Coordinates of C-alpha atoms in Angstrom, one line a residue:
Chain A
M204 CA -45.5 -54.7 -148.7
K205 CA -44.5 -53.9 -152.2
K206 CA -40.9 -53.0 -153.0
G207 CA -41.9 -49.6 -154.3
N208 CA -43.5 -48.7 -151.0
W209 CA -40.4 -49.7 -149.0
F210 CA -38.4 -47.4 -151.3
G211 CA -41.0 -44.7 -150.9
A212 CA -40.8 -45.0 -147.1
L213 CA -37.0 -44.8 -147.1
M214 CA -37.1 -41.7 -149.3
L215 CA -39.7 -40.2 -147.1
L216 CA -37.4 -40.5 -144.1
V217 CA -34.5 -39.1 -146.1
W218 CA -36.4 -36.1 -147.4
A219 CA -38.0 -35.4 -144.1
A220 CA -34.6 -35.5 -142.4
W221 CA -33.0 -33.2 -145.0
L222 CA -35.9 -30.7 -145.0
N223 CA -35.7 -30.5 -141.2
T224 CA -31.9 -30.1 -141.2
L225 CA -32.1 -27.4 -143.9
L226 CA -34.8 -25.5 -142.1
L227 CA -33.4 -25.8 -138.5
V228 CA -29.9 -24.9 -139.6
A229 CA -31.2 -21.8 -141.4
A230 CA -33.3 -20.8 -138.4
G231 CA -30.3 -21.3 -136.2
R232 CA -28.3 -18.9 -138.4
V233 CA -31.0 -16.3 -138.7
W234 CA -32.1 -16.4 -135.0
P235 CA -29.0 -17.7 -133.2
A236 CA -30.2 -16.3 -129.8
G237 CA -33.8 -17.5 -130.3
G238 CA -36.6 -15.0 -129.8
A239 CA -39.9 -14.2 -131.2
G240 CA -38.8 -14.7 -134.8
L241 CA -38.8 -18.4 -134.2
R242 CA -42.5 -18.4 -133.8
F243 CA -42.7 -18.2 -137.7
L244 CA -40.8 -21.5 -138.0
P245 CA -43.2 -24.2 -139.3
D246 CA -43.0 -27.9 -138.4
A247 CA -41.3 -29.2 -141.6
T248 CA -42.2 -32.8 -140.8
L249 CA -45.9 -31.8 -140.4
V250 CA -45.8 -29.9 -143.7
L251 CA -44.6 -33.0 -145.4
L252 CA -47.2 -35.1 -143.7
M253 CA -50.0 -32.8 -144.8
A254 CA -48.7 -32.6 -148.4
L255 CA -48.6 -36.4 -148.6
A256 CA -51.6 -37.4 -146.4
V257 CA -54.1 -35.8 -148.7
R258 CA -52.8 -38.0 -151.6
V259 CA -51.7 -41.4 -150.3
P260 CA -54.3 -44.2 -150.0
R261 CA -56.1 -43.8 -146.8
P262 CA -54.6 -46.9 -145.0
Q263 CA -51.2 -45.5 -145.7
V264 CA -51.9 -42.2 -143.8
W265 CA -51.1 -43.8 -140.5
V266 CA -47.8 -45.2 -141.9
V267 CA -46.7 -41.9 -143.3
A268 CA -47.7 -40.2 -140.0
G269 CA -45.7 -42.8 -138.0
L270 CA -42.6 -42.5 -140.1
L271 CA -42.7 -38.7 -140.0
A272 CA -43.2 -38.8 -136.2
L273 CA -40.0 -40.8 -136.0
V274 CA -38.2 -38.0 -137.9
R275 CA -39.7 -35.3 -135.7
I276 CA -38.6 -37.2 -132.6
A277 CA -35.0 -37.3 -133.9
Y278 CA -35.0 -33.5 -134.2
S279 CA -36.6 -32.5 -130.9
A280 CA -36.3 -32.9 -127.2
D281 CA -40.2 -33.1 -127.0
A282 CA -41.5 -36.3 -125.4
P283 CA -41.8 -39.0 -128.1
L284 CA -45.3 -40.0 -126.9
A285 CA -46.5 -36.4 -127.2
I286 CA -45.3 -36.3 -130.8
F287 CA -46.8 -39.7 -131.7
A288 CA -50.1 -38.6 -130.1
G289 CA -50.2 -35.3 -132.0
Y290 CA -49.4 -36.9 -135.3
A291 CA -51.9 -39.7 -134.6
W292 CA -54.7 -37.2 -134.1
V293 CA -53.8 -35.6 -137.4
A294 CA -53.9 -38.9 -139.2
F295 CA -57.2 -39.8 -137.6
A296 CA -58.8 -36.5 -138.5
L297 CA -57.5 -36.7 -142.1
N298 CA -58.7 -40.3 -142.5
G299 CA -62.1 -39.3 -141.3
L300 CA -62.4 -36.2 -143.5
R301 CA -61.3 -38.1 -146.6
R302 CA -64.2 -40.5 -146.2
G303 CA -66.6 -37.8 -147.3
F304 CA -64.5 -34.9 -148.8
D305 CA -61.8 -34.3 -151.3
V306 CA -59.2 -32.5 -149.4
S307 CA -56.4 -32.6 -151.9
G308 CA -57.2 -29.2 -153.4
P309 CA -55.0 -26.1 -152.5
M310 CA -57.6 -24.5 -150.3
P311 CA -58.8 -27.5 -148.2
R312 CA -55.2 -28.7 -147.7
T313 CA -54.1 -25.2 -146.7
L314 CA -56.9 -24.9 -144.1
L315 CA -56.2 -28.4 -142.8
A316 CA -52.5 -27.7 -142.6
F317 CA -53.2 -24.6 -140.6
A318 CA -55.5 -26.5 -138.2
A319 CA -53.0 -29.4 -137.8
G320 CA -50.0 -27.0 -137.3
L321 CA -51.9 -25.2 -134.6
L322 CA -53.1 -28.3 -132.9
V323 CA -49.7 -30.0 -132.8
A324 CA -47.8 -26.9 -131.7
V325 CA -50.3 -26.2 -128.9
W326 CA -50.4 -29.8 -127.9
N327 CA -46.6 -30.3 -127.7
Q328 CA -46.2 -27.1 -125.6
G329 CA -49.1 -28.0 -123.4
V330 CA -47.7 -31.5 -122.7
H331 CA -44.3 -30.0 -121.9
W332 CA -45.7 -27.5 -119.4
L333 CA -48.0 -30.0 -117.8
R334 CA -45.1 -32.3 -117.2
Q335 CA -43.3 -29.4 -115.3
Q336 CA -45.7 -29.7 -112.4
S337 CA -43.6 -27.9 -109.9
A338 CA -43.2 -24.9 -112.1
S339 CA -46.5 -25.0 -114.0
A340 CA -48.3 -22.8 -111.5
W341 CA -45.8 -20.0 -112.2
I342 CA -45.9 -20.1 -115.9
D343 CA -47.8 -17.0 -116.8
H344 CA -49.1 -18.4 -120.1
D345 CA -52.7 -19.3 -120.5
F346 CA -54.2 -21.4 -123.2
W347 CA -54.9 -18.4 -125.6
T348 CA -51.4 -17.1 -125.2
L349 CA -50.2 -20.5 -126.2
V350 CA -52.5 -20.5 -129.2
R351 CA -51.5 -17.0 -130.2
H352 CA -47.8 -17.9 -130.1
S353 CA -48.4 -20.9 -132.3
V354 CA -50.4 -19.2 -135.0
P355 CA -47.5 -17.6 -137.0
G356 CA -45.8 -21.0 -137.4
A357 CA -49.1 -22.7 -138.4
I358 CA -49.7 -20.0 -141.0
V359 CA -46.3 -20.4 -142.6
G360 CA -46.7 -24.2 -142.5
A361 CA -50.2 -23.9 -144.1
L362 CA -48.9 -21.6 -146.9
A363 CA -46.1 -24.0 -147.6
V364 CA -48.6 -26.9 -147.9
G365 CA -51.0 -24.8 -150.0
L366 CA -48.3 -23.5 -152.4
L367 CA -45.7 -26.2 -152.4
G368 CA -47.8 -29.2 -151.4
H369 CA -47.8 -30.8 -154.9
A370 CA -44.1 -30.2 -155.3
L371 CA -43.3 -31.7 -151.9
A372 CA -45.3 -34.8 -152.6
A373 CA -43.6 -35.1 -156.0
L374 CA -40.1 -35.1 -154.4
P375 CA -38.0 -37.9 -156.0
G376 CA -39.0 -41.3 -154.6
L377 CA -42.2 -40.2 -152.8
G378 CA -44.4 -40.8 -155.8
T379 CA -44.3 -44.5 -155.1
L380 CA -46.3 -43.9 -152.0
Y381 CA -49.4 -42.8 -153.9
R382 CA -49.1 -43.5 -157.6
R383 CA -50.8 -46.6 -159.0
P384 CA -48.4 -48.8 -160.9
K385 CA -48.7 -48.6 -164.7
I386 CA -50.4 -51.5 -166.4
G387 CA -48.9 -52.9 -169.6
Chain B
M794 CA -48.0 -51.0 -147.1
G795 CA -50.9 -49.6 -145.0
I796 CA -52.9 -50.0 -141.8
R797 CA -56.6 -50.9 -142.1
W798 CA -57.9 -49.9 -138.7
R799 CA -61.5 -49.3 -138.2
G800 CA -62.5 -45.8 -137.1
G801 CA -63.1 -47.0 -133.5
T802 CA -59.7 -48.6 -133.2
Q803 CA -58.0 -45.5 -134.6
F804 CA -59.8 -43.4 -132.0
V805 CA -58.8 -45.7 -129.2
V806 CA -55.1 -45.6 -130.3
C807 CA -55.2 -41.8 -130.3
L808 CA -56.8 -41.7 -126.9
A809 CA -54.2 -44.2 -125.5
L810 CA -51.3 -42.1 -126.9
T811 CA -52.8 -38.9 -125.5
A812 CA -53.2 -40.5 -122.0
L813 CA -49.6 -41.8 -122.1
A814 CA -48.3 -38.4 -123.2
L815 CA -50.2 -36.6 -120.4
F816 CA -49.5 -39.1 -117.7
P817 CA -46.0 -40.4 -118.4
V818 CA -45.0 -43.9 -117.3
A819 CA -41.3 -43.7 -116.6
P820 CA -40.3 -47.3 -117.6
L821 CA -42.3 -47.0 -120.9
E822 CA -40.7 -43.7 -121.7
A823 CA -37.2 -45.1 -121.0
A824 CA -38.0 -48.1 -123.2
L825 CA -39.3 -45.9 -126.0
D826 CA -36.2 -43.8 -125.8
R827 CA -34.1 -46.9 -126.3
F828 CA -36.3 -48.1 -129.1
L829 CA -36.1 -44.8 -130.9
V830 CA -32.3 -44.7 -130.8
S831 CA -32.4 -45.7 -134.5
S832 CA -34.4 -42.6 -135.4
R833 CA -31.6 -40.5 -134.0
A834 CA -29.3 -42.0 -136.7
L835 CA -31.2 -39.7 -139.1
L836 CA -29.7 -36.7 -137.4
A837 CA -26.2 -38.0 -137.9
V838 CA -26.9 -38.9 -141.6
A839 CA -28.5 -35.6 -142.4
K840 CA -26.1 -33.4 -140.5
P841 CA -24.9 -30.4 -142.3
L842 CA -21.3 -30.5 -143.6
W843 CA -20.8 -26.8 -143.1
G844 CA -20.3 -24.7 -140.0
M845 CA -19.4 -27.5 -137.7
G846 CA -16.3 -26.0 -136.3
R847 CA -16.8 -22.3 -135.8
V848 CA -14.1 -21.3 -133.3
H849 CA -14.5 -18.4 -131.0
A850 CA -11.0 -18.8 -129.4
A851 CA -9.6 -15.9 -131.6
D852 CA -12.1 -13.5 -130.1
D853 CA -10.0 -11.5 -127.6
E854 CA -12.9 -9.8 -125.9
L855 CA -14.7 -13.1 -125.3
Q856 CA -11.5 -14.7 -124.1
S857 CA -10.9 -12.0 -121.6
L858 CA -14.6 -12.2 -120.4
W859 CA -14.2 -16.0 -120.0
R860 CA -10.9 -15.5 -118.0
H861 CA -12.6 -13.1 -115.7
E862 CA -15.5 -15.4 -115.1
A863 CA -13.1 -18.3 -114.6
E864 CA -11.1 -16.4 -112.0
E865 CA -14.3 -15.4 -110.1
S866 CA -15.4 -19.0 -110.2
V867 CA -12.2 -20.3 -108.7
S868 CA -12.3 -17.8 -105.8
L869 CA -16.0 -18.6 -105.3
E870 CA -15.2 -22.3 -105.1
K871 CA -12.6 -21.7 -102.4
W872 CA -15.1 -19.5 -100.4
V873 CA -17.9 -22.1 -100.8
R874 CA -15.6 -24.9 -99.5
D875 CA -14.6 -22.8 -96.6
Q876 CA -18.2 -22.3 -95.6
A877 CA -18.4 -26.0 -94.5
A878 CA -16.2 -25.1 -91.5
P879 CA -17.9 -23.6 -88.5
Q880 CA -17.7 -19.8 -88.2
S881 CA -18.5 -19.2 -84.5
V882 CA -18.3 -22.6 -83.0
P883 CA -14.9 -24.0 -82.0
L884 CA -14.2 -27.2 -84.0
P885 CA -14.5 -30.2 -81.8
G886 CA -11.4 -32.4 -81.3
G887 CA -10.6 -35.2 -83.8
I888 CA -10.5 -35.5 -87.5
T889 CA -13.2 -33.8 -89.6
V890 CA -13.8 -34.9 -93.1
H891 CA -15.0 -32.6 -95.8
G892 CA -17.8 -33.7 -98.1
E893 CA -19.7 -32.3 -101.0
A894 CA -23.4 -32.9 -101.6
V895 CA -24.0 -34.8 -104.8
G896 CA -27.8 -35.4 -104.6
R897 CA -30.4 -37.3 -102.6
V898 CA -31.0 -41.0 -102.2
A899 CA -33.7 -42.0 -104.8
G900 CA -37.1 -41.4 -103.5
K901 CA -35.9 -40.3 -100.0
A902 CA -35.6 -36.5 -99.8
D903 CA -34.4 -36.6 -96.2
R904 CA -31.3 -38.6 -97.1
L905 CA -28.4 -36.5 -98.5
M906 CA -25.8 -38.2 -100.6
V907 CA -22.3 -36.8 -99.8
R908 CA -19.1 -37.5 -101.6
V909 CA -15.8 -37.6 -99.6
E910 CA -12.3 -38.0 -100.8
Q911 CA -10.8 -39.2 -97.5
T912 CA -11.6 -42.9 -97.4
G913 CA -11.7 -45.3 -94.5
L914 CA -12.5 -42.7 -91.8
V915 CA -16.3 -42.2 -91.9
R916 CA -18.7 -44.6 -90.3
A917 CA -22.4 -44.7 -89.5
G918 CA -23.5 -42.5 -86.6
M919 CA -21.0 -39.7 -87.1
P920 CA -22.6 -36.2 -86.9
V921 CA -22.6 -33.9 -90.0
T922 CA -22.6 -30.1 -90.0
T923 CA -22.4 -27.2 -92.4
G924 CA -21.0 -23.9 -91.1
D925 CA -22.5 -23.5 -87.6
H926 CA -25.5 -25.7 -88.4
Y927 CA -26.2 -29.3 -87.4
L928 CA -27.5 -31.4 -90.3
G929 CA -27.9 -35.0 -89.2
L930 CA -26.0 -38.3 -88.8
V931 CA -24.2 -40.6 -91.2
R932 CA -26.4 -43.5 -92.1
E933 CA -24.4 -45.5 -94.6
V934 CA -21.0 -45.4 -96.2
W935 CA -20.4 -46.8 -99.7
P936 CA -16.8 -47.3 -100.9
R937 CA -16.4 -46.4 -104.6
R938 CA -13.6 -46.4 -107.0
G939 CA -13.4 -44.0 -110.0
P940 CA -10.7 -43.3 -112.6
E941 CA -9.1 -40.8 -110.2
G942 CA -8.9 -43.2 -107.3
P943 CA -11.1 -44.4 -104.5
F944 CA -13.7 -42.2 -102.8
E945 CA -16.8 -42.8 -100.6
D946 CA -20.4 -41.9 -101.0
V947 CA -21.9 -41.3 -97.6
T948 CA -25.7 -41.2 -96.9
V949 CA -26.6 -38.6 -94.3
E950 CA -30.0 -39.0 -92.5
L951 CA -31.0 -35.3 -92.2
I952 CA -32.7 -34.0 -89.0
T953 CA -35.8 -33.4 -91.2
S954 CA -36.3 -37.2 -91.4
S955 CA -39.2 -38.5 -89.3
Q956 CA -36.8 -41.1 -87.8
A957 CA -34.1 -38.6 -86.9
R958 CA -33.7 -37.1 -83.4
V959 CA -31.2 -34.9 -81.6
Q960 CA -31.3 -33.5 -78.0
A961 CA -31.2 -29.8 -77.9
V962 CA -31.2 -26.9 -75.5
V963 CA -32.3 -23.3 -75.8
F964 CA -30.2 -20.1 -75.5
A965 CA -32.6 -17.3 -74.7
Q966 CA -32.6 -14.1 -72.7
E967 CA -28.7 -14.1 -73.0
D968 CA -28.4 -17.4 -71.1
W969 CA -28.6 -21.1 -71.5
Q970 CA -32.1 -22.3 -70.5
R971 CA -30.9 -25.5 -68.9
D972 CA -34.5 -26.4 -67.9
S973 CA -35.7 -26.1 -71.5
T974 CA -34.3 -29.2 -73.1
F975 CA -36.1 -31.3 -75.7
V976 CA -35.6 -33.5 -78.7
V977 CA -35.8 -32.3 -82.3
G978 CA -36.5 -34.3 -85.4
G979 CA -38.9 -34.6 -88.3
L980 CA -40.9 -31.8 -89.9
L981 CA -44.1 -30.0 -88.9
D982 CA -46.6 -28.2 -91.2
P983 CA -45.3 -24.6 -91.6
E984 CA -48.9 -23.4 -91.8
D985 CA -49.3 -24.2 -88.1
F986 CA -46.7 -21.5 -87.4
Q987 CA -48.1 -19.1 -89.9
L988 CA -45.1 -19.5 -92.2
T989 CA -45.1 -19.6 -95.9
E990 CA -45.5 -22.9 -97.7
G991 CA -42.2 -24.6 -98.3
R992 CA -40.5 -23.1 -95.2
E993 CA -39.2 -26.0 -93.1
V994 CA -40.1 -26.3 -89.4
L995 CA -38.4 -29.0 -87.3
A996 CA -40.6 -30.8 -84.8
V997 CA -40.0 -30.4 -81.1
H998 CA -40.7 -33.5 -79.0
H999 CA -40.9 -33.9 -75.2
P1000 CA -40.1 -30.3 -74.1
S1001 CA -39.1 -30.3 -70.4
S1002 CA -40.7 -26.9 -70.0
H1003 CA -43.2 -24.8 -71.9
A1004 CA -42.0 -21.6 -70.4
V1005 CA -39.5 -20.6 -73.1
E1006 CA -41.2 -19.4 -76.2
R1007 CA -38.3 -18.2 -78.3
G1008 CA -34.6 -18.6 -78.5
R1009 CA -31.8 -20.1 -80.4
V1010 CA -31.6 -23.9 -80.3
F1011 CA -28.3 -25.8 -80.0
V1012 CA -27.3 -29.5 -80.0
N1013 CA -26.9 -30.8 -76.5
E1014 CA -26.3 -34.5 -76.7
S1015 CA -24.9 -36.6 -73.8
R1016 CA -22.0 -38.9 -74.2
G1017 CA -22.8 -42.5 -74.5
G1018 CA -26.4 -41.9 -75.5
A1019 CA -28.3 -43.6 -78.3
R1020 CA -26.6 -41.3 -80.8
D1021 CA -23.1 -42.1 -79.5
L1022 CA -21.1 -39.6 -81.5
A1023 CA -23.6 -36.7 -81.7
W1024 CA -22.1 -35.1 -78.6
L1025 CA -19.2 -34.2 -80.8
V1026 CA -21.2 -31.4 -82.3
N1027 CA -22.7 -30.0 -79.1
G1028 CA -23.0 -26.2 -79.5
F1029 CA -23.8 -26.4 -83.2
Q1030 CA -27.1 -24.6 -84.1
V1031 CA -30.3 -26.4 -84.9
G1032 CA -32.4 -23.3 -85.5
E1033 CA -34.7 -20.8 -83.9
L1034 CA -37.4 -21.9 -81.5
T1035 CA -40.9 -20.9 -82.3
R1036 CA -44.3 -21.5 -80.8
A1037 CA -47.4 -22.0 -82.9
P1038 CA -50.2 -19.5 -82.2
E1039 CA -52.7 -22.4 -81.6
P1040 CA -52.1 -25.5 -79.4
D1041 CA -51.7 -28.9 -81.0
E1042 CA -55.2 -30.1 -82.1
R1043 CA -54.7 -33.6 -80.9
T1044 CA -52.9 -33.2 -77.6
R1045 CA -54.0 -29.6 -76.8
F1046 CA -50.4 -28.9 -75.6
D1047 CA -48.5 -25.9 -76.9
L1048 CA -46.9 -26.7 -80.2
F1049 CA -43.2 -25.9 -80.6
G1050 CA -41.1 -26.0 -83.7
V1051 CA -37.5 -25.1 -84.7
V1052 CA -37.0 -23.0 -87.9
P1053 CA -33.6 -24.1 -89.2
G1054 CA -31.0 -21.7 -90.5
V1055 CA -30.2 -23.8 -93.6
D1056 CA -32.3 -24.8 -96.5
F1057 CA -32.5 -28.6 -96.1
E1058 CA -34.4 -29.1 -99.3
S1059 CA -31.9 -27.8 -101.8
G1060 CA -29.4 -25.5 -100.1
L1061 CA -26.9 -28.1 -98.7
F1062 CA -23.7 -27.9 -100.7
Q1063 CA -20.6 -28.4 -98.5
V1064 CA -20.5 -30.4 -95.3
L1065 CA -18.2 -31.5 -92.5
I1066 CA -18.3 -35.0 -91.0
H1067 CA -17.0 -35.1 -87.4
T1068 CA -15.3 -38.5 -86.9
G1069 CA -14.0 -37.9 -83.3
L1070 CA -10.9 -39.9 -84.4
P1071 CA -7.5 -38.8 -83.1
P1072 CA -5.3 -37.0 -85.7
E1073 CA -3.0 -40.0 -85.9
A1074 CA -5.8 -42.1 -87.4
Q1075 CA -5.4 -40.2 -90.7
L1076 CA -2.9 -42.2 -92.7
E1077 CA -2.2 -39.7 -95.5
P1078 CA -3.9 -36.4 -96.3
V1079 CA -5.9 -36.2 -99.6
D1080 CA -5.8 -33.2 -101.9
E1081 CA -9.4 -32.2 -101.8
Q1082 CA -9.2 -29.2 -104.1
G1083 CA -11.0 -29.4 -107.4
Q1084 CA -13.8 -31.7 -108.3
R1085 CA -14.0 -35.3 -109.4
G1086 CA -14.7 -35.7 -113.1
R1087 CA -13.3 -34.5 -116.3
W1088 CA -14.3 -32.4 -119.3
L1089 CA -15.0 -33.9 -122.8
A1090 CA -14.8 -31.8 -125.9
V1091 CA -18.1 -32.1 -127.8
R1092 CA -19.5 -30.7 -131.0
R1093 CA -23.0 -29.4 -131.4
V1094 CA -24.9 -29.6 -134.6
P1095 CA -25.4 -26.0 -135.8
M1096 CA -29.2 -26.2 -135.7
I1097 CA -32.0 -25.5 -133.3
D1098 CA -34.6 -27.8 -131.8
A1099 CA -37.5 -28.6 -134.1
A1100 CA -39.8 -27.3 -131.4
P1101 CA -39.2 -23.5 -131.7
W1102 CA -40.3 -22.9 -128.1
R1103 CA -37.3 -24.8 -126.9
E1104 CA -33.7 -23.4 -126.7
G1105 CA -31.9 -26.7 -126.8
F1106 CA -29.8 -28.2 -129.5
P1107 CA -28.6 -31.7 -130.5
L1108 CA -25.1 -32.9 -129.9
L1109 CA -23.2 -35.3 -132.2
A1110 CA -21.9 -37.3 -129.2
G1111 CA -23.5 -39.9 -127.1
S1112 CA -23.0 -42.5 -124.5
H1113 CA -20.4 -44.1 -126.8
D1114 CA -18.3 -41.0 -126.3
G1115 CA -18.8 -41.0 -122.6
L1116 CA -21.7 -38.5 -122.4
Q1117 CA -24.0 -39.0 -119.4
N1118 CA -27.6 -38.0 -118.8
G1119 CA -27.6 -34.8 -116.7
A1120 CA -24.1 -33.7 -117.6
A1121 CA -23.4 -30.0 -117.7
I1122 CA -22.5 -28.5 -121.1
V1123 CA -20.2 -25.5 -120.8
S1124 CA -18.3 -22.9 -122.8
G1125 CA -15.6 -21.4 -120.6
V1126 CA -17.2 -21.4 -117.2
R1127 CA -20.7 -20.6 -118.5
L1128 CA -23.4 -23.2 -118.1
L1129 CA -24.9 -23.6 -121.5
G1130 CA -27.2 -26.5 -120.7
R1131 CA -27.6 -30.0 -119.5
V1132 CA -27.6 -33.3 -121.5
R1133 CA -30.8 -35.1 -121.8
R1134 CA -31.9 -38.2 -123.6
V1135 CA -28.5 -39.7 -124.5
T1136 CA -28.3 -42.3 -127.3
P1137 CA -25.1 -44.0 -128.2
Y1138 CA -24.2 -41.4 -130.9
S1139 CA -26.3 -38.4 -130.1
A1140 CA -27.8 -36.4 -127.3
D1141 CA -30.2 -33.5 -126.7
V1142 CA -29.1 -30.5 -124.7
V1143 CA -31.8 -28.6 -122.7
R1144 CA -30.8 -25.0 -122.0
P1145 CA -31.6 -22.7 -119.1
G1146 CA -34.3 -21.0 -121.2
D1147 CA -36.2 -24.2 -121.5
V1148 CA -39.1 -24.5 -119.1
G1149 CA -38.4 -27.0 -116.3
F1150 CA -34.5 -26.7 -116.5
S1151 CA -33.3 -26.8 -112.9
V1152 CA -30.0 -26.3 -111.2
P1153 CA -28.7 -25.7 -107.7
A1154 CA -27.3 -22.2 -107.5
L1155 CA -25.6 -19.6 -105.3
A1156 CA -25.4 -15.8 -105.6
L1157 CA -22.1 -13.9 -105.6
W1158 CA -23.1 -10.4 -104.5
L1159 CA -22.0 -7.6 -106.8
T1160 CA -22.9 -4.9 -104.2
T1161 CA -20.7 -4.2 -101.2
D1162 CA -23.4 -3.8 -98.6
A1163 CA -24.7 -7.4 -98.7
G1164 CA -22.5 -8.7 -95.8
E1165 CA -21.2 -12.1 -96.7
P1166 CA -19.8 -12.4 -100.3
T1167 CA -22.1 -15.2 -101.3
F1168 CA -25.5 -16.6 -100.5
V1169 CA -26.9 -20.1 -101.1
L1170 CA -30.0 -19.8 -103.2
G1171 CA -30.8 -23.6 -103.5
R1172 CA -32.5 -25.1 -106.5
L1173 CA -33.7 -22.7 -109.3
R1174 CA -36.2 -23.8 -111.9
S1175 CA -36.6 -22.2 -115.2
L1176 CA -39.9 -20.6 -116.3
G1177 CA -38.5 -19.7 -119.8
R1178 CA -37.6 -16.3 -121.1
D1179 CA -39.5 -13.1 -121.3
A1180 CA -39.9 -11.1 -124.5
S1181 CA -36.6 -9.2 -123.9
G1182 CA -34.7 -12.5 -123.6
R1183 CA -34.3 -12.4 -119.8
L1184 CA -34.3 -15.7 -118.1
R1185 CA -37.0 -16.3 -115.6
L1186 CA -35.9 -18.5 -112.7
L1187 CA -38.2 -19.6 -109.9
W1188 CA -36.5 -19.3 -106.6
P1189 CA -38.3 -20.9 -103.6
A1190 CA -36.4 -18.7 -101.2
I1191 CA -36.8 -21.1 -98.3
L1192 CA -34.1 -18.9 -96.7
P1193 CA -34.8 -15.3 -97.6
A1194 CA -31.8 -13.2 -98.8
P1195 CA -30.1 -11.4 -95.9
S1196 CA -30.9 -7.8 -97.0
D1197 CA -33.8 -5.3 -96.9
T1198 CA -33.5 -4.2 -100.5
P1199 CA -32.9 -6.1 -103.7
Q1200 CA -29.2 -6.7 -104.3
R1201 CA -27.5 -7.4 -107.6
A1202 CA -25.6 -10.7 -107.8
R1203 CA -24.0 -13.0 -110.3
L1204 CA -25.4 -16.5 -110.2
Y1205 CA -23.2 -19.6 -110.2
T1206 CA -24.1 -23.2 -109.9
G1207 CA -23.8 -24.9 -106.5
S1208 CA -23.4 -28.5 -105.5
G1209 CA -26.1 -31.1 -105.3
D1210 CA -26.3 -32.5 -108.8
P1211 CA -23.4 -34.8 -109.7
G1212 CA -23.6 -33.8 -113.4
V1213 CA -23.2 -30.1 -112.7
P1214 CA -20.0 -29.0 -111.0
R1215 CA -20.1 -25.9 -108.8
G1216 CA -18.9 -22.5 -110.0
L1217 CA -20.5 -22.4 -113.5
C1218 CA -21.9 -19.0 -114.4
L1219 CA -25.6 -18.5 -115.1
G1220 CA -25.9 -14.7 -115.4
E1221 CA -26.7 -11.7 -113.3
A1222 CA -29.9 -10.9 -111.5
E1223 CA -31.5 -8.7 -108.7
I1224 CA -32.1 -10.9 -105.6
P1225 CA -35.3 -9.7 -103.9
P1226 CA -35.5 -9.7 -100.1
G1227 CA -38.2 -11.3 -98.0
P1228 CA -39.7 -14.8 -98.0
G1229 CA -40.4 -16.4 -101.4
P1230 CA -41.1 -17.8 -103.7
H1231 CA -39.6 -15.2 -106.0
I1232 CA -38.9 -15.0 -109.7
L1233 CA -35.3 -14.0 -110.6
W1234 CA -35.0 -12.1 -113.9
V1235 CA -31.5 -13.1 -115.1
E1236 CA -29.9 -10.9 -117.7
P1237 CA -28.4 -12.7 -120.7
L1238 CA -24.6 -13.0 -120.5
P1239 CA -22.7 -10.9 -123.0
D1240 CA -22.1 -12.9 -126.2
E1241 CA -24.2 -15.7 -124.9
V1242 CA -24.5 -17.5 -128.2
V1243 CA -21.6 -19.9 -128.3
T1244 CA -21.6 -22.6 -130.9
S1245 CA -18.1 -24.1 -130.4
D1246 CA -15.5 -24.7 -127.7
L1247 CA -18.1 -26.8 -125.9
Y1248 CA -17.3 -29.2 -123.1
A1249 CA -19.4 -31.8 -121.3
F1250 CA -18.8 -32.8 -117.7
Q1251 CA -18.0 -36.5 -117.3
F1252 CA -18.8 -37.4 -113.7
E1253 CA -18.8 -40.4 -111.4
G1254 CA -22.1 -41.8 -110.3
D1255 CA -25.7 -41.4 -111.6
G1256 CA -27.0 -38.2 -113.2
Q1257 CA -30.5 -36.9 -113.1

């Protein structure tokens, strides 16, 4: 692996950690008692993944997804395997789409970020509830309630990717993940 | 840097991860947690440098609320300990040893683990009771030593075990039915007796007569029998005799069962072990007040979980600081959550509002017409919160509340989890009458959001 890529990977971890910290501390201040407002909280790690995954070379999408999944695991009590699986499906779908389409424009990446945000949020909650077998029969949420609760966060995340995607991908140190080295 | 997988390989990897997420393999999850310890370092590196030490101690109102809850908790603790002693049965002669339930033997729900402070007195075969109720016999005794001195972990084979047996007699029609003796032990299907699922029914074996259909069942062991010390608790209750509406499908005989007066599944907190030893066998009395373990001051990172549907938060303390999996996190005497996924330098806290959070609990009645001051609820499991912030706790109600109307109560933790000491406040709720399961809607405590003055319980033994 090239030296620039190692640096890029390290910076990706650092930026993802700081973005998560910033967002989660701010959310903790605004909604200290939790509540419905938190539904608007996007998955910062996934936002960064979508901003980068439409730009990095296709083989690197899996690496970026894996690294960002590690960060997400550090910031959540969700099951690590559920997080890995969710991010893996996002990487798989993006890799497949990028074979035939250019998804780096603002509109496609916004739509993709919305779909990914919704998928990952529903998936993580679904896995958590399924693992609570003894209580699951009593949880009065059905699939569509789960989807409805996940939509606000997915919309905010998609807007962040659409409006700020380029800026996020251009954070110091991350350019080495997708820029070709200059010749001469 | 890059991974050049073919599309098929990528698909298989995704499917494998999905399957492992949906059907967790415990050893793999544990190994992954250990492997991912390094990722938690990110949390420590990126921790905010502001707002780490917000102190609530200066808040007079909160302090007085905490003091009130603490006083209530202390009186509750004394009352709960007293409940181990029989109320209407004279104590048999000999030394009795007090014990507190700390959990079950792994994979064996019918074996209760009890912790006793008095060492050297308990041995296998001694009968165990709680209040007026017979529970089972001591099976094993494990001497232990902790920072506060020696103690013993005692395994009790409950009467619900398929191998457990005790001779019993019926009290019915205001008289002892000496002809109606039988052996009780093991469990029957509650549906055979038209009882709700989850209700326990003890099996009756070899009844000497089928004439008596109902009555209260008491221990009636003979001296020198197979269970050589069980006679010490003759007169303690086993439960209420009941007859199934249909005869046994296999034998075509009438099917009898005994409905116990205690919740064997999750309502056993304080017990007495009857040793039969003369008082002079006790070398020196042990101060049994209080609980083993100590409190560690911990700091939370002032941020929420990245999954917004969770209420938990990370801690900047881990196993290196003495934190254990399953430990209670408190502020004052309020249970804020329990530690989960401990790494050397960080840990996650799951809170009562997180789906799946579970804790043994008891109710302290706030109304005067409820009879006894408290009631053992058993294990409560969280179903999350409703839109107004009320906690939804699933209560199996294996033993229904002793009232005809809903009664208001303050909920406190009971015994049964080594990581959670008894007497921690959960909130207030209406306790519905009648057989369960029920959902308890717990009002949030005033000034529930506490970000500092946090303590973790450091306990002896294994957590959940």
